[in-house]
CSV table of C-alpha atoms in Angstrom, one decimal:
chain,number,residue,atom,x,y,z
A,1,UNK,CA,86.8,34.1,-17.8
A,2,UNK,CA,85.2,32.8,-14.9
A,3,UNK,CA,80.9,32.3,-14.7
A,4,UNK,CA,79.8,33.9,-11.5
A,5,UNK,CA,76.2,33.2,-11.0
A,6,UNK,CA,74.6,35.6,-10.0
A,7,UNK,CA,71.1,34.0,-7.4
A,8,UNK,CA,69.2,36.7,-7.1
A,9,UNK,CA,68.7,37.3,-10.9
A,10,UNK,CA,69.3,34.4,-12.9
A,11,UNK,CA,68.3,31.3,-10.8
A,12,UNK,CA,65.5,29.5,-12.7
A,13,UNK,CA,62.8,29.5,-10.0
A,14,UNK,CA,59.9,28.6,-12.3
A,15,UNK,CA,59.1,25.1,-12.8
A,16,UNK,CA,57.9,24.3,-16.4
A,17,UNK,CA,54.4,24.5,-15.1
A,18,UNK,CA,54.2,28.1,-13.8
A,19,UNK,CA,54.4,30.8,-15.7
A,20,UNK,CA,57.8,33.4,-15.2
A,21,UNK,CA,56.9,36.4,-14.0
A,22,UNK,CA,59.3,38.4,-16.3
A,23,UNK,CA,57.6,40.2,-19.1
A,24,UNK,CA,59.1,41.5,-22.5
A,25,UNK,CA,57.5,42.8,-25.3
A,26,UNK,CA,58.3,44.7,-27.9
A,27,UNK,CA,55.8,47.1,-29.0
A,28,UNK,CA,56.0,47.9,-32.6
A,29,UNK,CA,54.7,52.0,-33.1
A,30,UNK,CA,54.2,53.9,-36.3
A,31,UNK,CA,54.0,57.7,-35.4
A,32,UNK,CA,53.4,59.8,-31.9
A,33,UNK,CA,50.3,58.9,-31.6
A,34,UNK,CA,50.5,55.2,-31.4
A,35,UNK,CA,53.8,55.7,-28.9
A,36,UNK,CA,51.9,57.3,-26.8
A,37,UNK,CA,48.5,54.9,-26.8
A,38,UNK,CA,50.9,52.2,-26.4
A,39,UNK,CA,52.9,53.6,-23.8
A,40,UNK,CA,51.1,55.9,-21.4
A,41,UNK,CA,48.5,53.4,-20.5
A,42,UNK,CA,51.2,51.3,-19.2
A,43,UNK,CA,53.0,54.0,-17.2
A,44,UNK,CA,49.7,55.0,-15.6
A,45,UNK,CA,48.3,51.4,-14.9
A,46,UNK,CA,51.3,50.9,-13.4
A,47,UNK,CA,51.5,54.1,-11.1
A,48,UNK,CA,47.4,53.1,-10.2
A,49,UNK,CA,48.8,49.8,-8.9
A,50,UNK,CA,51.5,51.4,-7.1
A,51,UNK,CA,54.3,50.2,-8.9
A,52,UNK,CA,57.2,51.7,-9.0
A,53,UNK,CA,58.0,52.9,-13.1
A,54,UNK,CA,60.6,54.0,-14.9
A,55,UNK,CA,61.2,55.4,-18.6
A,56,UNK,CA,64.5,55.1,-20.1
A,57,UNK,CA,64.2,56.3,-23.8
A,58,UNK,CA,65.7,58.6,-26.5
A,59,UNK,CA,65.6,62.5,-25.2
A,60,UNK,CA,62.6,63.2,-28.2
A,61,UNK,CA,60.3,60.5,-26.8
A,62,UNK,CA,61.0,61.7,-23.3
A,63,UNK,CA,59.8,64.9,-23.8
A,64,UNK,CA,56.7,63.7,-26.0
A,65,UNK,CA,55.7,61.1,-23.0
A,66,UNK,CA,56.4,64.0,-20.1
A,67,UNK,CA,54.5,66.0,-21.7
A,68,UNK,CA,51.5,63.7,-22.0
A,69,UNK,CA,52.2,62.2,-18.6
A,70,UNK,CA,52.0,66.0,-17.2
A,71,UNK,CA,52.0,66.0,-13.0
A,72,UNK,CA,51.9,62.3,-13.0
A,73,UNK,CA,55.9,62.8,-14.5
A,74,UNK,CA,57.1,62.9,-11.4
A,75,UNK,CA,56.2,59.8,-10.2
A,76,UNK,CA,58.4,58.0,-13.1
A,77,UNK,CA,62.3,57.7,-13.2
A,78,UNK,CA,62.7,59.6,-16.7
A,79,UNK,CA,65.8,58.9,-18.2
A,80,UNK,CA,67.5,60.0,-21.3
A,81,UNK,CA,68.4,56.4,-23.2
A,82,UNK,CA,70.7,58.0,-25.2
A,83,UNK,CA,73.1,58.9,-22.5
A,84,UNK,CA,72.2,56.6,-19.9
A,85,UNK,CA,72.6,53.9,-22.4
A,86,UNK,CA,74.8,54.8,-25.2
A,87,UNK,CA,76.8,52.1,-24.2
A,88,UNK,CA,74.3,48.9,-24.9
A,89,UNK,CA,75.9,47.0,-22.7
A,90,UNK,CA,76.2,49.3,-19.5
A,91,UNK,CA,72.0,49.6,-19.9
A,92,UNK,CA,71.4,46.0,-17.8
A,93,UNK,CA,73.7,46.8,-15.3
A,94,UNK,CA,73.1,50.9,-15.1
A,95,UNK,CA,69.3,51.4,-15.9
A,96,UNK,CA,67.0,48.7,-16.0
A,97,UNK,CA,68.9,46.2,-13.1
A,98,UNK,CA,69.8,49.6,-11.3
A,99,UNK,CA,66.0,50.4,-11.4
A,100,UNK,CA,64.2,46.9,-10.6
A,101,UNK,CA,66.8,46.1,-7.9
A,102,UNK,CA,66.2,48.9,-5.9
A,103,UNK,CA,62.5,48.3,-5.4
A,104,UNK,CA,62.9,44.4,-5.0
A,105,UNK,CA,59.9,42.9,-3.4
A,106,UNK,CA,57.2,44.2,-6.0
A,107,UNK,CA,56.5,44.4,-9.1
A,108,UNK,CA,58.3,47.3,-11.6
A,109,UNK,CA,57.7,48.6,-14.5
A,110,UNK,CA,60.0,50.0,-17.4
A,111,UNK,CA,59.6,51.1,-20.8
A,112,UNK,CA,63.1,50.4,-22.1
A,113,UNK,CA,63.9,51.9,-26.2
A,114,UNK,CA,67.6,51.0,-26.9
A,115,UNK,CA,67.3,50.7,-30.5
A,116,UNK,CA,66.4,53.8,-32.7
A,117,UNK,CA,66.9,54.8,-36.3
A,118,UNK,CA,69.9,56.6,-36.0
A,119,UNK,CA,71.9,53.8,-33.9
A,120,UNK,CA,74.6,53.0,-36.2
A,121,UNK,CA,75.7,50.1,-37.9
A,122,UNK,CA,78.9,49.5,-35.4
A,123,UNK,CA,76.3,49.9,-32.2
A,124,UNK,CA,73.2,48.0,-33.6
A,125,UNK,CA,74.8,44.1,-33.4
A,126,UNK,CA,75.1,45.7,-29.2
A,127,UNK,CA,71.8,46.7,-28.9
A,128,UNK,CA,70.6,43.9,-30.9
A,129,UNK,CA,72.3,41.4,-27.9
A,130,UNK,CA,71.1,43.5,-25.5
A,131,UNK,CA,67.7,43.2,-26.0
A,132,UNK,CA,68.0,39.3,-26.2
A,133,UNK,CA,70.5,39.3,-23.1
A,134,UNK,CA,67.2,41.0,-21.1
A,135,UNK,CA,65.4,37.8,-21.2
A,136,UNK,CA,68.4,35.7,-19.2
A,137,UNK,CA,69.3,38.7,-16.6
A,138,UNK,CA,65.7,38.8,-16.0
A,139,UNK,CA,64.4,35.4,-16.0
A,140,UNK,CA,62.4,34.8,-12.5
A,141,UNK,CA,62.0,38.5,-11.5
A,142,UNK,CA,58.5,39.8,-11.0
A,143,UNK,CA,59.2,42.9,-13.8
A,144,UNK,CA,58.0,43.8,-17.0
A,145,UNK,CA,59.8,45.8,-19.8
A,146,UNK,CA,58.3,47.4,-22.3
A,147,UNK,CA,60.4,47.9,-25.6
A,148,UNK,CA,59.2,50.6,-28.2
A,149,UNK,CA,60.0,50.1,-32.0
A,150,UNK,CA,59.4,52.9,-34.9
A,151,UNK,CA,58.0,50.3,-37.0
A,152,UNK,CA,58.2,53.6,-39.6
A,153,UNK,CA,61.7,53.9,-39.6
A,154,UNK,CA,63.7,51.8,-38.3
A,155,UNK,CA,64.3,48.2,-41.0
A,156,UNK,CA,63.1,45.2,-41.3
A,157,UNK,CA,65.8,43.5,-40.4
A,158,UNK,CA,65.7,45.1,-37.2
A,159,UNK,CA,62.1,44.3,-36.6
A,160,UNK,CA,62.4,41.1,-37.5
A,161,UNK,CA,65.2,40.3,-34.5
A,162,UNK,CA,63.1,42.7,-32.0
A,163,UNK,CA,60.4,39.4,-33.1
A,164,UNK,CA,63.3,37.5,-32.1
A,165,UNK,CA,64.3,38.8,-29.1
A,166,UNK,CA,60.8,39.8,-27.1
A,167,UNK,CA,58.4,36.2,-26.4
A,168,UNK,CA,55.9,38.6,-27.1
A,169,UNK,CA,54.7,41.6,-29.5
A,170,UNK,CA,52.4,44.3,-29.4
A,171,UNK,CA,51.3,46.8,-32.4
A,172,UNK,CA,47.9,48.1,-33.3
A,173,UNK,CA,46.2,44.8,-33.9
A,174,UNK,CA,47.0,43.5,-30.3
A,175,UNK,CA,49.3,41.0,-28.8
A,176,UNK,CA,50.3,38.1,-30.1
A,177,UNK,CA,53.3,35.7,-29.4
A,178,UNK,CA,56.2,35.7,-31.2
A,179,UNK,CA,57.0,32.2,-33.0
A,180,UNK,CA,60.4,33.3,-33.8
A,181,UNK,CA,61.1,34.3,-30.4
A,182,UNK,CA,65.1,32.9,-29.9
A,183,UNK,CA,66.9,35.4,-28.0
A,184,UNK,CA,70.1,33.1,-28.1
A,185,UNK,CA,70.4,32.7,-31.6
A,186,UNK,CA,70.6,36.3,-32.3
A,187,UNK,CA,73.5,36.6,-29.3
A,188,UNK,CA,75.1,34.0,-31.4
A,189,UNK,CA,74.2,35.6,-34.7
A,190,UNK,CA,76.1,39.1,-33.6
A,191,UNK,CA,79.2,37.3,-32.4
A,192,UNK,CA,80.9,38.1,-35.4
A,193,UNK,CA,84.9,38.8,-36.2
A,194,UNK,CA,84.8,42.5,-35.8
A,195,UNK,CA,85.4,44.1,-38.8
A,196,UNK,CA,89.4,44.8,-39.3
A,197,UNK,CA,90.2,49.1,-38.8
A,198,UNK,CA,91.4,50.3,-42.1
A,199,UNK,CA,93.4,53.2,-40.7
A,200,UNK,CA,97.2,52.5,-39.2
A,201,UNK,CA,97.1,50.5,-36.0
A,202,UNK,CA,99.1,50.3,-33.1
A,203,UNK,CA,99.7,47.0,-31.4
A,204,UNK,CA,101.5,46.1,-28.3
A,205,UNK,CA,101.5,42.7,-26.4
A,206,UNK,CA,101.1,42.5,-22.3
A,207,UNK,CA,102.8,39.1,-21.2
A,208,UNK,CA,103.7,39.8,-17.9
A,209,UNK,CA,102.1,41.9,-14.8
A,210,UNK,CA,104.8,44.9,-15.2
A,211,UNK,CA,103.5,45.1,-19.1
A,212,UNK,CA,100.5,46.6,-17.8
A,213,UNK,CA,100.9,50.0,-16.3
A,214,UNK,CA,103.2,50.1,-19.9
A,215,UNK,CA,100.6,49.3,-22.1
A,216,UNK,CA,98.2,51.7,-19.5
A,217,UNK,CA,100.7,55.0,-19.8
A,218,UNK,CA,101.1,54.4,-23.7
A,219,UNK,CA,97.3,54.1,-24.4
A,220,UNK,CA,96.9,57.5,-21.5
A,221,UNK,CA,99.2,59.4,-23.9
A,222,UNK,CA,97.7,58.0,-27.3
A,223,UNK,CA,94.1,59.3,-26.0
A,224,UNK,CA,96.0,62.9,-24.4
A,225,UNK,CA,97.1,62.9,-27.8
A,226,UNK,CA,94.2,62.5,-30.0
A,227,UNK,CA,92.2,65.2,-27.5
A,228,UNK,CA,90.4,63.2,-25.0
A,229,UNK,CA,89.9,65.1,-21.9
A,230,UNK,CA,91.8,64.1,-18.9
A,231,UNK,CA,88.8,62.5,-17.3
A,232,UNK,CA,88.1,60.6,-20.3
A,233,UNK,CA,91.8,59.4,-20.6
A,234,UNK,CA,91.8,58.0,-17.0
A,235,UNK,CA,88.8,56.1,-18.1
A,236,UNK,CA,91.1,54.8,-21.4
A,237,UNK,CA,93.7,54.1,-18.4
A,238,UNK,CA,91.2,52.3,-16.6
A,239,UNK,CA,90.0,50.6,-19.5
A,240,UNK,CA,93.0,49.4,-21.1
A,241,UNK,CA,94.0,48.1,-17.5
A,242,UNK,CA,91.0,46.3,-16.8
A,243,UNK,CA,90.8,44.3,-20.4
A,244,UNK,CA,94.7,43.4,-20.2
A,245,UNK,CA,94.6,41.9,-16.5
A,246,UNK,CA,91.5,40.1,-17.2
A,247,UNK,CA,93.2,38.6,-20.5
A,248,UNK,CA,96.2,37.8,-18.3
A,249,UNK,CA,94.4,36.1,-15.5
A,250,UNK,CA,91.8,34.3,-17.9
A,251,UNK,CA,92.6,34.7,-21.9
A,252,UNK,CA,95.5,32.3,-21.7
A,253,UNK,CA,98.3,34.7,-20.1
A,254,UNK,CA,98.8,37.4,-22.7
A,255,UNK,CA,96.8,40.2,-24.0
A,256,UNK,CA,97.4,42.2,-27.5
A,257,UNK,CA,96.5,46.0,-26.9
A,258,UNK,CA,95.5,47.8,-30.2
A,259,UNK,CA,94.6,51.6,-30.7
A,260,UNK,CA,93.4,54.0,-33.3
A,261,UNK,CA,91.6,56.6,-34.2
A,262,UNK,CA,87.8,55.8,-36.0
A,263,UNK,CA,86.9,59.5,-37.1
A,264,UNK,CA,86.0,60.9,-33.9
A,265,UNK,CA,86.9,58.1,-31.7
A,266,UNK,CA,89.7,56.6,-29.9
A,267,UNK,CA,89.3,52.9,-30.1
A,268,UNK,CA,91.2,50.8,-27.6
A,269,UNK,CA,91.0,46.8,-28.5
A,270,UNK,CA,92.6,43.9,-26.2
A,271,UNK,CA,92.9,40.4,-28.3
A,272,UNK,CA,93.4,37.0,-26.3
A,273,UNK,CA,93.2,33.5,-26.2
A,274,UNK,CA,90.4,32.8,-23.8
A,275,UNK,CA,86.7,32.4,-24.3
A,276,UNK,CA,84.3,34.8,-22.5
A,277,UNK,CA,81.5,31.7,-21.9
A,278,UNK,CA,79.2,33.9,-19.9
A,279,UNK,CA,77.0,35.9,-21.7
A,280,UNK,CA,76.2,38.3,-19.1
A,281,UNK,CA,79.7,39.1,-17.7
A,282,UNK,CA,80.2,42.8,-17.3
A,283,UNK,CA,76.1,43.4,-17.2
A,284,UNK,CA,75.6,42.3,-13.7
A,285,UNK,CA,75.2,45.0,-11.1
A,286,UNK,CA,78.1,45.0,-8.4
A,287,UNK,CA,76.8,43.7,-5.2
A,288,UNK,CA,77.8,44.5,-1.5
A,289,UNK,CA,80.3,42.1,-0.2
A,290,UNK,CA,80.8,40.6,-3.7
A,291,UNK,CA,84.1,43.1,-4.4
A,292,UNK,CA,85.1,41.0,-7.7
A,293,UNK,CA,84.4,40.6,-11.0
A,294,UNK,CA,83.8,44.5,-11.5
A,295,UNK,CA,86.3,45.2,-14.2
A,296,UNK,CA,84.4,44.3,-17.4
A,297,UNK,CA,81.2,46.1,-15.4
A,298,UNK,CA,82.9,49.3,-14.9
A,299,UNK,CA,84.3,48.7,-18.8
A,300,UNK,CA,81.1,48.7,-19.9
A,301,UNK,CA,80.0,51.8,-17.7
A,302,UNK,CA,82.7,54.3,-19.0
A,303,UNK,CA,83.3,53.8,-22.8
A,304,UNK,CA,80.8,54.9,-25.0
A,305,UNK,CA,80.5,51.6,-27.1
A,306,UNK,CA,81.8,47.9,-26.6
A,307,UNK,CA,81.8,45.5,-28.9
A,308,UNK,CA,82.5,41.6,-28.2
A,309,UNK,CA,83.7,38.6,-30.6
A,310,UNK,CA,84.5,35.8,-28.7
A,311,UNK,CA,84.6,31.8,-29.6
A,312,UNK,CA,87.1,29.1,-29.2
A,313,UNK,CA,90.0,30.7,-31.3
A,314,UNK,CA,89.8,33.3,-28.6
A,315,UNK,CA,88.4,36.7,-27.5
A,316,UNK,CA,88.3,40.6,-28.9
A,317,UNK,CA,87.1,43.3,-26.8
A,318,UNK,CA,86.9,46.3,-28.7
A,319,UNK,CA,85.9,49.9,-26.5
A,320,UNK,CA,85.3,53.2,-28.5
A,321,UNK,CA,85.7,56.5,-26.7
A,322,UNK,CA,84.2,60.0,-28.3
A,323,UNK,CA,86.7,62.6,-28.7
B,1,UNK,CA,99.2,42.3,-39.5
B,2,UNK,CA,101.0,45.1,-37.9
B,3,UNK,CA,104.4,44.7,-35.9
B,4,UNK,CA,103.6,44.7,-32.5
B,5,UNK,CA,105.4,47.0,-30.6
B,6,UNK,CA,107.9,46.7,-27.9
B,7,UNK,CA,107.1,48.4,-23.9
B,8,UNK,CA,110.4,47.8,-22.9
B,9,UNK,CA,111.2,51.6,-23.1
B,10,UNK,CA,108.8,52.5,-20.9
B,11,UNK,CA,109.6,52.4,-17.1
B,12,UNK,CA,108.3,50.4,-14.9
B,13,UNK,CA,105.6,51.4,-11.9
B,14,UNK,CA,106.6,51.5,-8.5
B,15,UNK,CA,104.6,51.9,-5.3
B,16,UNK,CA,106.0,53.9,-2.1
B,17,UNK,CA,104.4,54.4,1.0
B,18,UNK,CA,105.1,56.2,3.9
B,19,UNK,CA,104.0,57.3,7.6
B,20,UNK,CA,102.3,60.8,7.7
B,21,UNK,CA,104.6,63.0,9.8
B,22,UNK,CA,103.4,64.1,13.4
B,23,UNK,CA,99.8,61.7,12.8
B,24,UNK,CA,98.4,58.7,12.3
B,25,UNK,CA,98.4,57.0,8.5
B,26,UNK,CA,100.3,56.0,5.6
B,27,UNK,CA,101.1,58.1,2.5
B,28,UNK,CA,101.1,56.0,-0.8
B,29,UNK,CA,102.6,57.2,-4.3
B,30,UNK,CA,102.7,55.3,-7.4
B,31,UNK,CA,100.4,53.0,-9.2
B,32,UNK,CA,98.6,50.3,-7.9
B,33,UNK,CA,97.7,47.5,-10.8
B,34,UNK,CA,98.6,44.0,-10.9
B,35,UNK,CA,102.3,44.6,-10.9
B,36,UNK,CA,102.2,46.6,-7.8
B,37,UNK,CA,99.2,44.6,-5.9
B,38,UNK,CA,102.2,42.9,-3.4
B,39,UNK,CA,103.0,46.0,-2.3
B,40,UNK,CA,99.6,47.4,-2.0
B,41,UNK,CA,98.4,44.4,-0.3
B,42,UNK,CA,100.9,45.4,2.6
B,43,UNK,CA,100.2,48.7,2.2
B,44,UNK,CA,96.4,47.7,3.8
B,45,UNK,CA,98.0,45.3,5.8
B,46,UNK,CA,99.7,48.4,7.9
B,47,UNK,CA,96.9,50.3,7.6
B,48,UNK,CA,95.0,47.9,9.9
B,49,UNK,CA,97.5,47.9,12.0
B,50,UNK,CA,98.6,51.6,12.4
B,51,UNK,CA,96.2,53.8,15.4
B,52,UNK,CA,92.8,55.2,14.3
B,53,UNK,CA,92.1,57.2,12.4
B,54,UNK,CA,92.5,55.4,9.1
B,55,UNK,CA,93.9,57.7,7.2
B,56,UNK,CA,95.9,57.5,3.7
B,57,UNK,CA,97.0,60.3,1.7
B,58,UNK,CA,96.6,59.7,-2.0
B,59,UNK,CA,97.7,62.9,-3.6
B,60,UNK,CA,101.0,60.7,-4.6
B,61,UNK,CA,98.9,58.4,-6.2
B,62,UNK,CA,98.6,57.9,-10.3
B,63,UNK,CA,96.6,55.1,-10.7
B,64,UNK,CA,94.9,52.2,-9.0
B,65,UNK,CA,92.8,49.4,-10.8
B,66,UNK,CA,89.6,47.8,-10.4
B,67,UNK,CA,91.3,44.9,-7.8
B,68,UNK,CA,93.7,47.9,-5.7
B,69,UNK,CA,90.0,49.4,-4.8
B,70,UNK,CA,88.1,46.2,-3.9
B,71,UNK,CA,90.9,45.6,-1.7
B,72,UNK,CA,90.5,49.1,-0.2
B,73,UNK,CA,87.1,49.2,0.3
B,74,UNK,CA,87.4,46.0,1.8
B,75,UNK,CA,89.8,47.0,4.4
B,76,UNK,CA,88.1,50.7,4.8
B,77,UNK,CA,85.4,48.1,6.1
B,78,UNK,CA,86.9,46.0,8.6
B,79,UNK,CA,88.2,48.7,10.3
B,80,UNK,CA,87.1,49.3,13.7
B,81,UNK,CA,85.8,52.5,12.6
B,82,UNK,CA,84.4,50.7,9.4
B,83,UNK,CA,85.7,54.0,7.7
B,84,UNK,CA,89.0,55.3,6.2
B,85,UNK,CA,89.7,58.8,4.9
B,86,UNK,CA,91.3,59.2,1.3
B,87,UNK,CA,93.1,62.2,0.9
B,88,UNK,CA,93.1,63.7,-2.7
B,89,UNK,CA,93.1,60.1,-4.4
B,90,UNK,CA,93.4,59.9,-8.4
B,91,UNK,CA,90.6,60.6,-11.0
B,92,UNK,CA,90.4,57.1,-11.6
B,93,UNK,CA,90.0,56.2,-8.5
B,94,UNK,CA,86.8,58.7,-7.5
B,95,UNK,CA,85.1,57.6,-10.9
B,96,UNK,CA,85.4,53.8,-10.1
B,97,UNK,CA,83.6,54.2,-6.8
B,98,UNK,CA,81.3,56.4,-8.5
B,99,UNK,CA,80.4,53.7,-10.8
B,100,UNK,CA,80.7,50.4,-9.5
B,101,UNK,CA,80.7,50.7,-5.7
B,102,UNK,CA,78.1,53.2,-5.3
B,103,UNK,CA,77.1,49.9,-2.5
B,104,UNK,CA,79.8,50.2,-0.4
B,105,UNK,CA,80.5,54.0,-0.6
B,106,UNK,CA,79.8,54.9,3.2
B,107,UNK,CA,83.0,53.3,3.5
B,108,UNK,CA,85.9,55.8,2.5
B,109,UNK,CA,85.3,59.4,3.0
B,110,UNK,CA,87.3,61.8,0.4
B,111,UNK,CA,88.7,64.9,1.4
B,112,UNK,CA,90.5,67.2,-0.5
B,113,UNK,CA,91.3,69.9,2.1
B,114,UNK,CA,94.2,69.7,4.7
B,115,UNK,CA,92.3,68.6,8.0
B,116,UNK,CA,93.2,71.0,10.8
């Protein structure tokens, strides 16, 4: 897969010596109360200094901070995280990028919650490389992102890589830095073998171009089949399309398509041979004149979860899709 | 590990175009993937050469990919007009500008009514 780099985002402008301007802690809550005195203060020191802010989390927390926030609401972008990013990896690209790089030239604020108790155990390895793939789409750019944590519920393995993934924390006794702060080891520490499907699976290979729109009609009528609506099965189409041209353009000239049914989702994998090296393909927002290098964005945008393994012996990319 | 299954049952895409009777533009029907992208590359090709308005009537069309779009957009914006009209295009094709070309989107204008 080919590295685009992308200037405006990743370019390290900051010598050792000066300090980046990109800020990202993780603020660790137990109860409303504490969400609130650690989040409304920001929103409103923000809004006093004229930044532009925006709140992306889970639809109860929403409502608890509108209704604290009151008139001053409608100054923030309030978004639902659990639709806007129910997809972890669509949430760079389609909230917090979406947000900061349409008020370029000062300095935003976002409160950002991805991770919450009931994320399950097939979404949390993509939220968990989410959170430490914020520091590298973010590195040089004047914006800070606050990431709430219920301390209460959530575990302690999950606290201990938000440690991992935000430089800094916050909880009740302050902040402090975070020594174990290596957002790269826990990308590498989630790219794991996927875990096999143990329900029948159906495989077909793509080898040459005119397997394609095959492999795209059989996966359409698989997803007709198990109930997806036909908006949803055009985004299967599209899918399954956009996976198996990139494996034949970049994962060594063949893609394997798989499908099943998970429960209540249709799960569309492509296998190949190549190595995805960069860590942020498919979470960089498209840019004007730049008309390539959408397909694993727009992936990302429509199914409801993807998951990644990828390493030398080659790459899976597995979607889900609610029914 | 599972037999992988054979696709050589299925039938394989095809891409037709046309001119629209008694006006200007090009009426495309099929799919429009990698297999097809020759085609559909001098598909855009005409389009830039046929009189303004740039018009292309979709409703033939099942499916175009990521790339087939790029490639339209692209074209849609070196017309003279910078614009081009799609006529009742796919699903797939609306949600893809929706989602990742919400930059370029002054570009193609859709209509789904008969003009005139």
């Amino acid at each position: 897969m080919s590295t685009t780099v992308d200037e405006a985002s990743e370019s390290p402008k900051s010598s050792e010596s000066s300090a980046d301007p990109f800020v990202h802690p993780a603020l660790f809550y137990r109860g409303e109360a504490e969400y609130l005195a650690g989040t409304v203060p920001f929103v409103l020191d923000g809004l006093a200094a004229g930044e532009p802010v925006a709140v992306a989390v889970p639809a109860g927390n929403l409502a608890l901070l509108r209704a604290e926030l009151g008139a001053d609401a409608e100054r923030v972008r309030l978004l639902d995280m659990g639709e806007a990013g129910r997809n972890p990896g669509r949430i760079i690209p389609g909230v917090l990028r979406a947000f900061a790089d349409a008020h370029r030239g000062t300095p935003v604020r976002i409160i950002g919650e991805p991770i919450w108790p009931s994320r399950s155990e097939l979404e949390y390895p993509a939220c968990a490389q989410h959170e430490a793939l914020i520091n590298l789409a973010f590195t040089g750019r004047d914006v800070t992102i606050l990431c709430p944590y219920d301390a209460d519920r959530l575990t302690s393995d999950v606290l201990a890589d938000a440690e991992a993934t935000h430089p800094v924390v916050i909880d009740t006794t302050g902040h402090r830095n975070s020594p174990a702060y290596a957002p790269d080891r826990v990308v590498a520490t989630y790219n794991q073998p996927l875990p096999e499907p143990a329900v029948p699976v159906e495989a077909v290979e793509a080898a040459a171009a005119t397997d394609i729109p095959k492999a795209r009609r059989l996966a359409g009528a698989r997803a007709a089949g198990a109930g997806l609506p036909a908006s949803r099965v055009a985004d299967v189409e599209l899918a399954v399309t956009e996976l198996l041209t990139n494996s034949l353009d970049h994962g060594g000239g063949t893609g394997t398509l798989h499908i099943w049914l998970d429960g209540g989702r249709f799960v569309c994998e492509v296998r190949d041979r190549g190595t995805l090296a960069d860590p942020l393909a498919g979470r960089r927002p498209a840019r004007p004149g730049h008309p390539r290098g959408r397909g694993l964005l727009l992936v990302n945008q429509i199914a409801d979860l993807v998951r990644l393994h990828t390493d030398s012996g080659g790459t899976v990319i597995r979607t889900y899709f609610h029914i | 590990m599972e037999t992988v299954g054979r696709l050589d049952q299925i039938a394989d895409t095809v891409l037709t175009v046309e001119r629209l009777p008694g006006r200007a533009g090009l009426r495309v029907s099929g799919e429009v993937d990698v297999s097809t992208s020759d085609e559909w590359a001098q598909v855009l090709a005409a389009l830039r050469t046929t009189d303004a308005p740039g018009r292309l009537d979709l409703s033939g069309l099942s499916f175009i990919d990521v790339r087939g779009v790029a490639s339209l957009v692209e074209t849609a914006r070196r017309l003279p007009s910078g614009q081009l009209s799609l006529y009742r295009p796919p699903m797939c094709l609306r949600r893809t500008l929706e989602v990742v070309w919400t930059d370029e989107m002054d570009h193609v204008v859709i209509e789904d009514e008969e003009a005139e």
